[in-house]
Short mmCIF file of C-alpha atoms and ligand atoms in Angstrom, two decimals:
data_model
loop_
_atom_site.label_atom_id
_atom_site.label_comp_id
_atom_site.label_asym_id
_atom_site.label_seq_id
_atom_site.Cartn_x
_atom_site.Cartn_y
_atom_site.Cartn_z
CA UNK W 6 -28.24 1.34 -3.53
CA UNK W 7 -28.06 -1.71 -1.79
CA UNK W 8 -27.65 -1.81 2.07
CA UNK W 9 -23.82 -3.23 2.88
CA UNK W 10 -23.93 -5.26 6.49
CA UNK W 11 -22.11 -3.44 9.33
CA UNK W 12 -18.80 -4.97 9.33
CA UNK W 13 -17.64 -6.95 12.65
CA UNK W 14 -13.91 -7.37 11.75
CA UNK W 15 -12.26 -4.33 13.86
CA UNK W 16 -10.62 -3.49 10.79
CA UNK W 17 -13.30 -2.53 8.85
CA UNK W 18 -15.44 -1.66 11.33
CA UNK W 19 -12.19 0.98 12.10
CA UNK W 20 -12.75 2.01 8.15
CA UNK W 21 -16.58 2.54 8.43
CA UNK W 22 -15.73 5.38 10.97
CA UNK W 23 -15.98 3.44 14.31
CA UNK W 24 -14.23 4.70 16.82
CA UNK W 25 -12.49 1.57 18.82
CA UNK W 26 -11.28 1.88 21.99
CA UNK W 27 -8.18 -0.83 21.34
CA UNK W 28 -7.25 -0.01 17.74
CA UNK W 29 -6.77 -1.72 14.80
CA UNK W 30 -3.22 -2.76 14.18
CA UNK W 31 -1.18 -3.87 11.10
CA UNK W 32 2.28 -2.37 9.75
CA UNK W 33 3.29 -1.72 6.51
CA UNK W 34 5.67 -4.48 4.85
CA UNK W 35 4.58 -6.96 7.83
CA UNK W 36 5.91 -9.37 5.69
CA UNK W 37 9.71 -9.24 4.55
CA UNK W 38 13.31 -9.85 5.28
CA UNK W 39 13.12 -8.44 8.73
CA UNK W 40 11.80 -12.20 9.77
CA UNK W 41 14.22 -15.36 9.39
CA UNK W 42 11.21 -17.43 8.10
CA UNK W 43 10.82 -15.10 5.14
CA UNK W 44 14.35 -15.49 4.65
CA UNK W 45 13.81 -18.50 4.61
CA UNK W 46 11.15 -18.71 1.46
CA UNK W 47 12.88 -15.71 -0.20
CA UNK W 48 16.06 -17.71 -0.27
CA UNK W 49 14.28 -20.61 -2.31
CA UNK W 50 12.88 -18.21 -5.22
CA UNK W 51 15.29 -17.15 -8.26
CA UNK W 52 13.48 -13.65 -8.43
CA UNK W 53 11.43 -11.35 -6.41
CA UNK W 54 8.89 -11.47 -8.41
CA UNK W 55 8.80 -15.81 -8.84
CA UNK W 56 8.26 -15.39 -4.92
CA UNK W 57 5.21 -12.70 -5.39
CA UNK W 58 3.53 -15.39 -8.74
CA UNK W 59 3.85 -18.25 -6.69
CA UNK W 60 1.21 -18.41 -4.89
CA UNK W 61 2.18 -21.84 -2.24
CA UNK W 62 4.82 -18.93 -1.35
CA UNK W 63 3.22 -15.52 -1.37
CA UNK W 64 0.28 -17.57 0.50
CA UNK W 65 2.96 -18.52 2.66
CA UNK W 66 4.67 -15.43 3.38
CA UNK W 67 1.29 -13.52 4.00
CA UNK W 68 0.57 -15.90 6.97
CA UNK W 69 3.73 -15.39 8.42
CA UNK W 70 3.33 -12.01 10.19
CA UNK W 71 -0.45 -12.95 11.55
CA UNK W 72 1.11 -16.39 13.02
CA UNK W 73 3.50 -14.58 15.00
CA UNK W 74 1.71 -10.75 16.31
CA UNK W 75 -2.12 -11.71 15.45
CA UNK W 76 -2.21 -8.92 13.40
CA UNK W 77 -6.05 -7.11 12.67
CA UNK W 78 -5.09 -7.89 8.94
CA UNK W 79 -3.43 -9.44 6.40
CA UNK W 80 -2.22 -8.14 3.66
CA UNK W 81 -1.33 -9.79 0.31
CA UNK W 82 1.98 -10.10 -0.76
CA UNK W 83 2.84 -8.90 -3.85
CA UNK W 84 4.14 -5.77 -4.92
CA UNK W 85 3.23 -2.12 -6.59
CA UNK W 86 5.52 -3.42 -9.75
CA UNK W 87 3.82 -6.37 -11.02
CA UNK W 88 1.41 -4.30 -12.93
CA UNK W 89 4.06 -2.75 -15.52
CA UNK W 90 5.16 -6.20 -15.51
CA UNK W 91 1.94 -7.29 -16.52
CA UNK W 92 1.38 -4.49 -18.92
CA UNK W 93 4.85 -6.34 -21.26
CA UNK W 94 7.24 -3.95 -19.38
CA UNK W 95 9.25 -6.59 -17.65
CA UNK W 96 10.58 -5.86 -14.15
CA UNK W 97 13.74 -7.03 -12.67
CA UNK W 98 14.84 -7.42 -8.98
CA UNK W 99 18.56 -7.42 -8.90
CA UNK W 100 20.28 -8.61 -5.53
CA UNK W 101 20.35 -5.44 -3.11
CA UNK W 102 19.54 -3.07 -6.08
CA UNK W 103 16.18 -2.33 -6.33
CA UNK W 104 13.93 -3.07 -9.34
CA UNK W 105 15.18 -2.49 -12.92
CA UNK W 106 12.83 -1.86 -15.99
CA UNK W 107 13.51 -0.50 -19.44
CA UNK W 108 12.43 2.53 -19.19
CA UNK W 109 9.17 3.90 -20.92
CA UNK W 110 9.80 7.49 -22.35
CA UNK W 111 8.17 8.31 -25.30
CA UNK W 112 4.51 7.75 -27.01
CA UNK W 113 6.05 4.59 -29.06
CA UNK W 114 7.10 2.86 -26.10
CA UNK W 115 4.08 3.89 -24.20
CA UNK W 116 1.90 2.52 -27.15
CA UNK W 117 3.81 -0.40 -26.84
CA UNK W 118 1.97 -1.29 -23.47
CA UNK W 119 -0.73 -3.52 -24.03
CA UNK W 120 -3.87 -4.88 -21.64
CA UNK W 121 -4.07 -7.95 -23.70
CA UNK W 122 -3.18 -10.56 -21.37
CA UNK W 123 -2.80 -8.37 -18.39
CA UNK W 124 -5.14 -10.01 -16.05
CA UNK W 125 -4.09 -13.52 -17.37
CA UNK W 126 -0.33 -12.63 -16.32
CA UNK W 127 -2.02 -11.62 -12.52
CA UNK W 128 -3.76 -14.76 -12.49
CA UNK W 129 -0.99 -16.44 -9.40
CA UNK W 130 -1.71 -13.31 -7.67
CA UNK W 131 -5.23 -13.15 -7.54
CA UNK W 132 -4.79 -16.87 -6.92
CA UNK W 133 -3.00 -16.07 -3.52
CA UNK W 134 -5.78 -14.06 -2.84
CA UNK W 135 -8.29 -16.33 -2.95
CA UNK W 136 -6.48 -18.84 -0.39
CA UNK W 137 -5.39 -15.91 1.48
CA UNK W 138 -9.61 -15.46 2.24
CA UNK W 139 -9.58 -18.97 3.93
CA UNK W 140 -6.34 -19.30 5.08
CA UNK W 141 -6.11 -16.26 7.49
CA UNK W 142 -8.38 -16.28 10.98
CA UNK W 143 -11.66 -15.16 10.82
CA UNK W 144 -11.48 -11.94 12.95
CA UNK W 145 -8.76 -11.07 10.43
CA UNK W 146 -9.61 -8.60 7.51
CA UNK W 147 -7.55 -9.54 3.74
CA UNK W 148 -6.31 -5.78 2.16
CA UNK W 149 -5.80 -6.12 -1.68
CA UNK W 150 -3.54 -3.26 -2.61
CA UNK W 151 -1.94 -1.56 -5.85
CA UNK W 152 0.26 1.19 -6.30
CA UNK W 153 -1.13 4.70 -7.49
CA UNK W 154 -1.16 5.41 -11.03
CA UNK W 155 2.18 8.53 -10.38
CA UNK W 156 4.25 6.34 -8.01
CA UNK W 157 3.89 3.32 -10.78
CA UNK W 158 4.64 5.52 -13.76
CA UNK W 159 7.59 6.95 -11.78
CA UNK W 160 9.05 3.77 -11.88
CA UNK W 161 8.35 3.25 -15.17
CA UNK W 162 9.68 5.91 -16.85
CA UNK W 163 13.00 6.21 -14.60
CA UNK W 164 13.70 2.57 -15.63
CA UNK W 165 14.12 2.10 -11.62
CA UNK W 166 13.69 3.77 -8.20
CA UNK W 167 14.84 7.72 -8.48
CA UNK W 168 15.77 10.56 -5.97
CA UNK W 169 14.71 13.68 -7.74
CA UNK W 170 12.55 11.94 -10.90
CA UNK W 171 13.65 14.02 -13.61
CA UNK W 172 12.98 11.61 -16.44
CA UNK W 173 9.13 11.04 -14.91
CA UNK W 174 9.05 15.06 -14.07
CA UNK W 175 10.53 16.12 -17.87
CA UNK W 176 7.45 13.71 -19.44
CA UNK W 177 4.95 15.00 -17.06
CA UNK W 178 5.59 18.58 -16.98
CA UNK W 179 7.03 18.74 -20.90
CA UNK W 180 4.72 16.01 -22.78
CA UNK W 181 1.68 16.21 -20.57
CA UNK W 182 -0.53 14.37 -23.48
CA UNK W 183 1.75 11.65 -23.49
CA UNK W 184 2.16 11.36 -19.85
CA UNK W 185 -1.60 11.61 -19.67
CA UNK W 186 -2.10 8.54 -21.60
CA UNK W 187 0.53 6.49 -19.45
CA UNK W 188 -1.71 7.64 -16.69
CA UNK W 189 -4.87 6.62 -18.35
CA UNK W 190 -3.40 3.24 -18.63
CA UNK W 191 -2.46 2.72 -15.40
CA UNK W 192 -5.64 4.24 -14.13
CA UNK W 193 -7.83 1.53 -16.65
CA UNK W 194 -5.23 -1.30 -15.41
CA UNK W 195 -5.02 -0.69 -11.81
CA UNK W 196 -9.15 -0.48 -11.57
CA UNK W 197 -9.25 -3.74 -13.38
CA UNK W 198 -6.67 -5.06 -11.34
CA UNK W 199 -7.93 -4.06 -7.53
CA UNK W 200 -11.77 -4.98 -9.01
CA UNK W 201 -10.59 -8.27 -9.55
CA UNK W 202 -8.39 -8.55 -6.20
CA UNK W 203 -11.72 -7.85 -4.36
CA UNK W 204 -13.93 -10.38 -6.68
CA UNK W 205 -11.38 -13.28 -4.98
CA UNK W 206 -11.77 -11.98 -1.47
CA UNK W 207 -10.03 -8.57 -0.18
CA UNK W 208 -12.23 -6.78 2.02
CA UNK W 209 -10.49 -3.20 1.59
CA UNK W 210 -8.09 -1.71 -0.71
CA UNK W 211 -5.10 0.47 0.00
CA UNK W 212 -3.47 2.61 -2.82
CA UNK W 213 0.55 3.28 -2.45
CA UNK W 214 1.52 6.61 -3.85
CA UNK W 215 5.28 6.67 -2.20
CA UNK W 216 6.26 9.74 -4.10
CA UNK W 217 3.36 11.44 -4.07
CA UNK W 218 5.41 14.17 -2.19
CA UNK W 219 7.78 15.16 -4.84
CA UNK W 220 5.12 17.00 -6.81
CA UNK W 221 4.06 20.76 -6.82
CA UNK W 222 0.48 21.42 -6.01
CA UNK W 223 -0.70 21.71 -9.08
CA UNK W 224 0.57 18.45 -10.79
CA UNK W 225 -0.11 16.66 -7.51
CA UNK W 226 -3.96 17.56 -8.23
CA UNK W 227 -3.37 16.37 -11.82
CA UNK W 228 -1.40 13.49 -11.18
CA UNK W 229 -1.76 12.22 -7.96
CA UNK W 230 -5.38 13.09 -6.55
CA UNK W 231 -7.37 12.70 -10.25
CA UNK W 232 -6.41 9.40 -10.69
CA UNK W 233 -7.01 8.39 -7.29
CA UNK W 234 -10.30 9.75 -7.81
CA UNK W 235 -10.76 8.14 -11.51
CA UNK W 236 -9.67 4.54 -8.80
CA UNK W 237 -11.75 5.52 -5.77
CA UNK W 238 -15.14 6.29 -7.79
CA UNK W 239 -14.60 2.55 -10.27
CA UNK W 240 -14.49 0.76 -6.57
CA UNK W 241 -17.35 2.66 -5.36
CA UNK W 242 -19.43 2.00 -8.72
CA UNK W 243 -18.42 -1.56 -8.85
CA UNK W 244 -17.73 -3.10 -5.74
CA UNK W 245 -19.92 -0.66 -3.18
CA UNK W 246 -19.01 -1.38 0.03
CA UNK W 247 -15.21 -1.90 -0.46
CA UNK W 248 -12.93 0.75 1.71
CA UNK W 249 -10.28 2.73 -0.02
CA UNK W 250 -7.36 3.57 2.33
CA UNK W 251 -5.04 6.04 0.45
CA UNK W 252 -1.56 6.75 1.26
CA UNK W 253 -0.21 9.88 -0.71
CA UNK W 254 3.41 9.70 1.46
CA UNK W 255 4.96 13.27 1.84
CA UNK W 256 1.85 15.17 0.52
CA UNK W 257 2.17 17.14 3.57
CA UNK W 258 -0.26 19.99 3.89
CA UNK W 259 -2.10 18.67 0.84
CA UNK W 260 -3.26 15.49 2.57
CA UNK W 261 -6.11 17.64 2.84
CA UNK W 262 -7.17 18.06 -0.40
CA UNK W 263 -6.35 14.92 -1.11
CA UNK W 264 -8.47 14.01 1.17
CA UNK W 265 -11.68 16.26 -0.15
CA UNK W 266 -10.65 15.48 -3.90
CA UNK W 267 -10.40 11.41 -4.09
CA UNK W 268 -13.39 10.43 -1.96
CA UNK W 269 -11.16 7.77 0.11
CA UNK W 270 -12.37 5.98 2.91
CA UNK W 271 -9.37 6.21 5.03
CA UNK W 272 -5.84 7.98 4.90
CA UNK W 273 -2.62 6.15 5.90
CA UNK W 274 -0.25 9.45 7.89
CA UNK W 275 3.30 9.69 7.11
CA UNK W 276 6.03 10.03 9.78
CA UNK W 277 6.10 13.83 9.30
CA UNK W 278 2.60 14.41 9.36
CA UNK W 279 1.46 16.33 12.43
CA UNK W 280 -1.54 14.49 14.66
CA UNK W 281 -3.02 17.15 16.20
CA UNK W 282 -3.46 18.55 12.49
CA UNK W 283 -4.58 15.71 11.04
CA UNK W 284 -7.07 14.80 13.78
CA UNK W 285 -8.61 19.09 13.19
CA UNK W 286 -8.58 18.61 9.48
CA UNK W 287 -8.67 15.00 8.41
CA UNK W 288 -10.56 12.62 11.32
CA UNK W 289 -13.71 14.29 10.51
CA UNK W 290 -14.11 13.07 7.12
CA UNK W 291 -12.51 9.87 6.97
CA UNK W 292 -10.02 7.49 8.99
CA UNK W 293 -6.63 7.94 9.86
CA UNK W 294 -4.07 5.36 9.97
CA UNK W 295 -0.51 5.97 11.03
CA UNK W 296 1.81 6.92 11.24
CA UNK W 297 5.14 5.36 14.02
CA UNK W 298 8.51 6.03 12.86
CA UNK W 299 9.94 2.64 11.59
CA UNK W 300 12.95 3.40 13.00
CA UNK W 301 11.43 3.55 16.76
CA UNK W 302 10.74 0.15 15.42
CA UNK W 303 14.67 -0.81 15.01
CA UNK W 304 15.54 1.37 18.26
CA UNK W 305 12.76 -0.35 20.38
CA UNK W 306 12.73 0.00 24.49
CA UNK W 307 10.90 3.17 25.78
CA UNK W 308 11.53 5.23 22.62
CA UNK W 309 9.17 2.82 21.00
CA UNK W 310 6.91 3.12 23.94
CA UNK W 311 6.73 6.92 23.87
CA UNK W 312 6.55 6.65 20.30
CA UNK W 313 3.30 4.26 20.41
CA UNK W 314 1.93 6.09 23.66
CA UNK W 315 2.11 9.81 21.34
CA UNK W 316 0.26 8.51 18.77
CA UNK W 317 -2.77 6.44 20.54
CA UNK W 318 -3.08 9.46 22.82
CA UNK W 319 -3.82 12.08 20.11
CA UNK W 320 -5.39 9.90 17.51
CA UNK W 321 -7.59 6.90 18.73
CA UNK W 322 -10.44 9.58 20.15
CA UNK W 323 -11.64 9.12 16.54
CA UNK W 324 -11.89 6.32 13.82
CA UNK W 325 -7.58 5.10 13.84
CA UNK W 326 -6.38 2.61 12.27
CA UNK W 327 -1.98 2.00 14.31
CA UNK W 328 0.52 1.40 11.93
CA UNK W 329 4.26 2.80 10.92
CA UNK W 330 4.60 5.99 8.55
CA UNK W 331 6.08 4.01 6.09
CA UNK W 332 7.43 -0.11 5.59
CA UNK W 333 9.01 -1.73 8.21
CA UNK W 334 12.64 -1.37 7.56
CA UNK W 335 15.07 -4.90 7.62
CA UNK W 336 17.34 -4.39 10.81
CA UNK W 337 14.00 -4.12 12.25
CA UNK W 338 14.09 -6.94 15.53
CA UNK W 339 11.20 -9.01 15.39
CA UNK W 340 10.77 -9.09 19.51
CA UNK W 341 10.26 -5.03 18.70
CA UNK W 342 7.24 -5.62 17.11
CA UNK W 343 5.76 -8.19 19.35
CA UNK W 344 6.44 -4.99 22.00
CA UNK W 345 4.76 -2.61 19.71
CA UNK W 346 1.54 -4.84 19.10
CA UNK W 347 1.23 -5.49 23.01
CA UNK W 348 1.85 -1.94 24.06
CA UNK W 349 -1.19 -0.63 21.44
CA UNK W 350 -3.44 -3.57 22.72
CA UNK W 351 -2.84 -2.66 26.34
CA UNK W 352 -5.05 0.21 25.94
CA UNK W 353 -8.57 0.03 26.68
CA UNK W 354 -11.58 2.71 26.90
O1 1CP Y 21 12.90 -9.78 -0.44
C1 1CP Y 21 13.22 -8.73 -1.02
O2 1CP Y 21 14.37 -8.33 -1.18
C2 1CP Y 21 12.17 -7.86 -1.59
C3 1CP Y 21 11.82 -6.67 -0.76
C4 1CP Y 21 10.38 -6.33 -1.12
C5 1CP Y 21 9.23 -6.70 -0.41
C6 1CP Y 21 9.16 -7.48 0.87
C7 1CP Y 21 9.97 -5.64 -2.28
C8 1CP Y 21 10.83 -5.12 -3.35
N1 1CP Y 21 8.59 -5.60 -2.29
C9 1CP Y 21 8.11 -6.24 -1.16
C10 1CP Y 21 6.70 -6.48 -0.83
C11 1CP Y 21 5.75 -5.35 -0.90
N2 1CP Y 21 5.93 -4.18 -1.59
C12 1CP Y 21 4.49 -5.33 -0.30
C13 1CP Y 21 3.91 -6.55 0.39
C14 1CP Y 21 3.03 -6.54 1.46
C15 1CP Y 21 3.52 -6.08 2.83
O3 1CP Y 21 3.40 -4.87 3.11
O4 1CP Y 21 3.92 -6.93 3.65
C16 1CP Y 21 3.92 -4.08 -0.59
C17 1CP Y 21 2.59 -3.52 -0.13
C18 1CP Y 21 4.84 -3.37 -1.41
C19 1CP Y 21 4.60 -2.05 -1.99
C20 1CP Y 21 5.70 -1.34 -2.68
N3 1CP Y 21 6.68 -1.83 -3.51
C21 1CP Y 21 5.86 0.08 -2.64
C22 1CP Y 21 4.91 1.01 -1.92
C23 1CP Y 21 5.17 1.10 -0.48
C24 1CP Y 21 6.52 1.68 -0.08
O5 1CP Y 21 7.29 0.93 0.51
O6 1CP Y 21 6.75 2.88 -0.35
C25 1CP Y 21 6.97 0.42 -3.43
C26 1CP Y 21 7.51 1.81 -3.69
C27 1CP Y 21 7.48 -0.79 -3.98
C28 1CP Y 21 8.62 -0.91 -4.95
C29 1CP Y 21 9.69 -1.81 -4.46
N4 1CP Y 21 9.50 -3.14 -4.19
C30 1CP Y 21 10.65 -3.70 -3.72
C31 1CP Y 21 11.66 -2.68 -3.73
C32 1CP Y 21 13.10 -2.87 -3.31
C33 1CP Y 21 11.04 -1.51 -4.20
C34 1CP Y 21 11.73 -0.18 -4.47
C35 1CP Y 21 11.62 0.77 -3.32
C36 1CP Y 21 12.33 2.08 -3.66
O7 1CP Y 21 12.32 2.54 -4.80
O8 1CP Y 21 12.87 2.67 -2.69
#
């Protein structure tokens, strides 16, 4: 094993299990339509996705949040989708919709899927990356990211975003062989695709599973925490060094054994998730980050305050990473989050 230099970014020094007595901050979706210059950009791309493969833009829209809130880092712009894109399963972004695919539902149009060309058709994005690793200030720390194999297959086999997933749910639960090799894919794809993210310059990784929480325990241990793992040990092989930061949203009590069962670095705390468990159960193996209501972000004055105030006070005895429990939502004001960043920076020893 090779000795990996002690990070100085508070970031990642946050992710090797410092303790910090001003945390880390970033938020989820720091870049988007909440701010007029994204607007701005977003208005100037046909698609969603010509804004994420352009990479003058994503580049662009990356910087955006750090220029205004000096955020501790940056993450790239893209999004969860452009791997089944990538993989020949085209993905739409219709106007206030959400994304639309054709759905994938049985073994012919899983077999269909295809890795030739798939890094090729990523090439903007790890592009972006790579001026992403000068572009943003030194103290700052780039996070590559993907979504987690479940959350992406979701998607893929509901054609779209879903409540209750019962076209993902009927393959997993009915066709678990087929389902298993959608997984597989995703698993091979995704490592591939976060290996190469860090080989143009992100410093840590963080793996979206946003519906983690709509599985049983059972299938969330097939589904959601063994490909993690399958993810988590390829990074650890191949890039050593690298921090994972997992976020299986709405796993509730089972954070924990996610936790135990995919060897990540660091877990990102939904809204609902208790601190004062999560500090017991979870701080001692690995970092939390978490977890402010985004709407305390829209409502702002001393709700916010009380909001950020609750969660330094129980978590940042122990390696913390701030951010929201989930994306920053649209109405969010953007003089809110310049409140948020100085209220979690005012803090000191
Ligand atoms: O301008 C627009 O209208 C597009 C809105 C938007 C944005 C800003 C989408 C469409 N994606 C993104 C960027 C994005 N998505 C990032 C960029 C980096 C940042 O955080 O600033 C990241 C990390 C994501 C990840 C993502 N995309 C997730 C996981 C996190 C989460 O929010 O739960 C998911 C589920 C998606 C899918 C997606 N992308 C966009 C939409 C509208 C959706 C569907 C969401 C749903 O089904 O509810």
């Amino acid at each position: 094993m090779t000795q990996q230099p002690s990070p100085t970014k508070s970031f990642l020094r946050a992710l090797a299990g410092e303790s910090l007595p001003t945390p880390p901050c970033w938020l989820m979706r720091q870049a988007g339509r909440y701010l007029p210059e994204y607007r701005e950009i977003r208005s100037k791309a046909k698609g969603f996705l010509d804004l994420c493969y352009t990479p003058d833009w994503a580049t662009e829209v990356t910087l955006q949040p750090l220029r205004r809130y000096g955020f501790d880092a940056a993450i790239l712009f893209s999004d969860i989708l452009v791997v089944p894109d990538a993989l020949g399963q085209p993905v739409r972004f219709q106007e206030g919709e959400g994304p639309a695919l054709t759905p994938v539902r049985d073994d012919r149009q899983i077999a269909a899927l295809t890795l030739d060309g798939f890094q090729d058709r990523l090439r903007p994005v790890f592009e972006t990356v790579s001026r992403l690793k000068t572009a943003i200030p030194t103290e700052t720390a780039l996070i590559g990211f993907s979504g987690a194999p479940w959350t992406v297959a979701t998607y893929m086999v509901e054609g779209g975003g879903s409540k209750e997933f019962l076209a993902a749910k009927a393959l997993a639960y009915g066709q678990p062989a087929s389902f298993q090799r959608l997984i597989d894919l995703l698993v091979e794809a995704t490592g591939d695709y976060l290996v190469t993210q860090i080989d143009h310059g992100a410093e840590a990784i963080q793996i979206f599973d946003s519906w983690a929480g709509a599985l049983p325990e059972d299938a969330f241990d097939r589904w959601v925490i063994e490909p993690t793992r399958r993810l988590v040990e390829k990074i650890k092989t191949e890039r050593p060094g690298i921090p994972v930061i997992g976020f299986p949203r709405g796993a509730g009590a089972l954070y924990k054994r996610f936790v135990e069962g995919t060897g990540v670095d660091a877990v990102s705390l939904d809204t609902s998730v208790p601190l004062d468990w999560a500090v017991a159960e979870l701080q001692p193996r690995v970092t939390l980050q978490g977890n402010l209501d985004p709407v305390l972000l829209v409502t702002g004055g001393e709700a916010l305050d009380r909001g950020v105030d609750r969660i330094l006070a129980a978590c940042r005895q122990g390696p913390f990473i701030f951010n929201l429990g989930h994306g920053i939502l649209q109405t969010t004001p953007p003089d809110n989050v310049a409140r948020l960043v100085d209220r979690v920076r005012r803090v000191r020893g």
